[in-house]
mmCIF file of C-alpha atoms in Angstrom:
data_model
loop_
_atom_site.group_PDB
_atom_site.id
_atom_site.type_symbol
_atom_site.label_atom_id
_atom_site.label_comp_id
_atom_site.label_asym_id
_atom_site.label_seq_id
_atom_site.Cartn_x
_atom_site.Cartn_y
_atom_site.Cartn_z
ATOM 1 C CA MET M 281 83.788 131.611 74.093
ATOM 2 C CA VAL M 282 87.459 132.673 74.722
ATOM 3 C CA ALA M 283 88.071 134.669 77.785
ATOM 4 C CA ASN M 284 89.747 138.027 77.636
ATOM 5 C CA PRO M 285 93.368 137.724 79.080
ATOM 6 C CA ASN M 286 92.977 141.227 80.480
ATOM 7 C CA SER M 287 89.743 140.588 82.342
ATOM 8 C CA MET M 288 89.553 139.534 85.950
ATOM 9 C CA SER M 289 86.999 137.013 85.330
ATOM 10 C CA PRO M 290 87.285 133.470 86.865
ATOM 11 C CA LEU M 291 87.147 132.027 83.538
ATOM 12 C CA ARG M 292 90.606 133.401 82.720
ATOM 13 C CA ASP M 293 93.067 130.805 81.560
ATOM 14 C CA HIS M 294 96.182 130.148 83.656
ATOM 15 C CA PRO M 295 99.345 128.582 82.682
ATOM 16 C CA LEU M 296 100.520 125.080 84.311
ATOM 17 C CA GLY M 297 97.139 124.530 86.083
ATOM 18 C CA MET M 298 97.347 127.673 88.260
ATOM 19 C CA ASN M 299 93.879 128.757 89.151
ATOM 20 C CA GLY M 300 94.918 132.465 89.902
ATOM 21 C CA ASN M 301 95.258 132.283 93.685
ATOM 22 C CA GLY M 302 98.792 130.868 93.724
ATOM 23 C CA TYR M 303 97.954 127.079 94.082
ATOM 24 C CA VAL M 304 98.451 124.450 91.518
ATOM 25 C CA VAL M 305 95.314 122.610 90.535
ATOM 26 C CA ILE M 306 96.147 118.891 90.264
ATOM 27 C CA PRO M 307 93.431 116.903 88.421
ATOM 28 C CA LYS M 308 91.657 114.238 90.748
ATOM 29 C CA TRP M 309 92.210 111.562 88.163
ATOM 30 C CA PHE M 310 95.965 112.201 88.386
ATOM 31 C CA VAL M 311 96.043 111.923 92.179
ATOM 32 C CA SER M 312 94.017 108.629 91.912
ATOM 33 C CA PHE M 313 96.253 107.287 89.243
ATOM 34 C CA LEU M 314 99.372 108.262 91.500
ATOM 35 C CA SER M 315 97.670 106.605 94.591
ATOM 36 C CA PHE M 316 96.975 103.439 92.530
ATOM 37 C CA THR M 317 100.512 103.359 91.181
ATOM 38 C CA VAL M 318 102.125 103.705 94.651
ATOM 39 C CA SER M 319 99.826 101.063 96.103
ATOM 40 C CA VAL M 320 100.748 98.596 93.200
ATOM 41 C CA ILE M 321 104.406 99.308 93.696
ATOM 42 C CA PHE M 322 104.134 98.773 97.464
ATOM 43 C CA VAL M 323 102.116 95.504 97.205
ATOM 44 C CA GLY M 324 104.838 94.276 94.646
ATOM 45 C CA ALA M 325 107.627 95.335 97.011
ATOM 46 C CA VAL M 326 105.974 93.350 99.774
ATOM 47 C CA LEU M 327 105.435 90.319 97.846
ATOM 48 C CA TRP M 328 109.042 90.479 96.558
ATOM 49 C CA ALA M 329 110.380 90.751 100.085
ATOM 50 C CA TRP M 330 108.113 87.854 101.271
ATOM 51 C CA GLN M 331 109.468 85.639 98.314
ATOM 52 C CA MET M 332 113.088 86.650 99.229
ATOM 53 C CA SER M 333 112.494 85.682 102.830
ATOM 54 C CA SER M 334 111.133 82.379 101.962
ATOM 55 C CA ASP M 335 114.113 81.789 99.565
ATOM 56 C CA VAL M 336 116.542 82.730 102.258
ATOM 57 C CA SER M 337 114.809 80.324 104.725
ATOM 58 C CA ALA M 338 115.138 77.545 102.103
ATOM 59 C CA ILE M 339 118.782 78.192 101.497
ATOM 60 C CA LYS M 340 119.409 78.220 105.180
ATOM 61 C CA ALA M 341 117.627 74.982 105.587
ATOM 62 C CA GLU M 342 119.661 73.433 102.871
ATOM 63 C CA VAL M 343 122.999 74.710 104.258
ATOM 64 C CA ARG M 344 121.947 73.201 107.551
ATOM 65 C CA ALA M 345 121.210 69.865 106.106
ATOM 66 C CA ASN M 346 124.534 69.989 104.162
ATOM 67 C CA THR M 347 126.473 70.839 107.376
ATOM 68 C CA GLN M 348 124.824 67.880 109.324
ATOM 69 C CA LEU M 349 125.691 65.502 106.568
ATOM 70 C CA ARG M 350 129.302 66.671 106.401
ATOM 71 C CA ALA M 351 129.529 66.449 110.245
ATOM 72 C CA ALA M 352 128.119 62.877 109.965
ATOM 73 C CA GLU M 353 130.629 61.963 107.224
ATOM 74 C CA LEU M 354 133.542 63.476 109.228
ATOM 75 C CA GLU M 355 132.451 61.514 112.273
ATOM 76 C CA ASP M 356 132.334 58.345 110.145
ATOM 77 C CA ILE M 357 135.887 58.993 108.798
ATOM 78 C CA ARG M 358 137.299 59.886 112.306
ATOM 79 C CA ARG M 359 135.766 56.446 113.550
ATOM 80 C CA ARG M 360 137.325 54.575 110.654
ATOM 81 C CA LEU M 361 140.716 56.157 111.325
ATOM 82 C CA ALA M 362 140.512 55.320 114.991
ATOM 83 C CA ARG M 363 139.780 51.675 114.137
ATOM 84 C CA HIS M 364 142.608 51.693 111.617
ATOM 85 C CA ASP M 365 144.945 53.021 114.295
ATOM 86 C CA GLU M 366 143.674 50.443 116.794
ATOM 87 C CA LEU M 367 144.309 47.608 114.211
ATOM 88 C CA PHE M 368 147.701 49.029 113.448
ATOM 89 C CA ASP M 369 148.656 49.157 116.935
ATOM 90 C CA ARG M 370 147.585 45.563 117.533
ATOM 91 C CA LEU M 371 149.552 44.494 114.397
ATOM 92 C CA ARG M 372 152.804 46.198 115.847
ATOM 93 C CA GLY M 373 152.014 44.692 119.135
ATOM 94 C CA ASN M 374 151.637 47.744 121.145
ATOM 95 C CA GLU M 375 148.181 46.698 122.445
#
């Protein structure tokens, strides 16, 4: 049965989900779907941030290890140069 558009019955069809009192009627399934979608996006964002944090930690550890290695290599070079300077001074007789 089609409702008469001129009647004041509660069965009257309203455009855009309006129920006649000025409020928009949003279907419950849509609210549930929207809530689920937001939850999935939030969990994905948290997991992405956690992965990025662990990646940054790994990069920091690698940079720290490289810095320590370079410092050790520089110390070795300085020690060798000091030894060469000492030997050169001995060779020249400036001991």
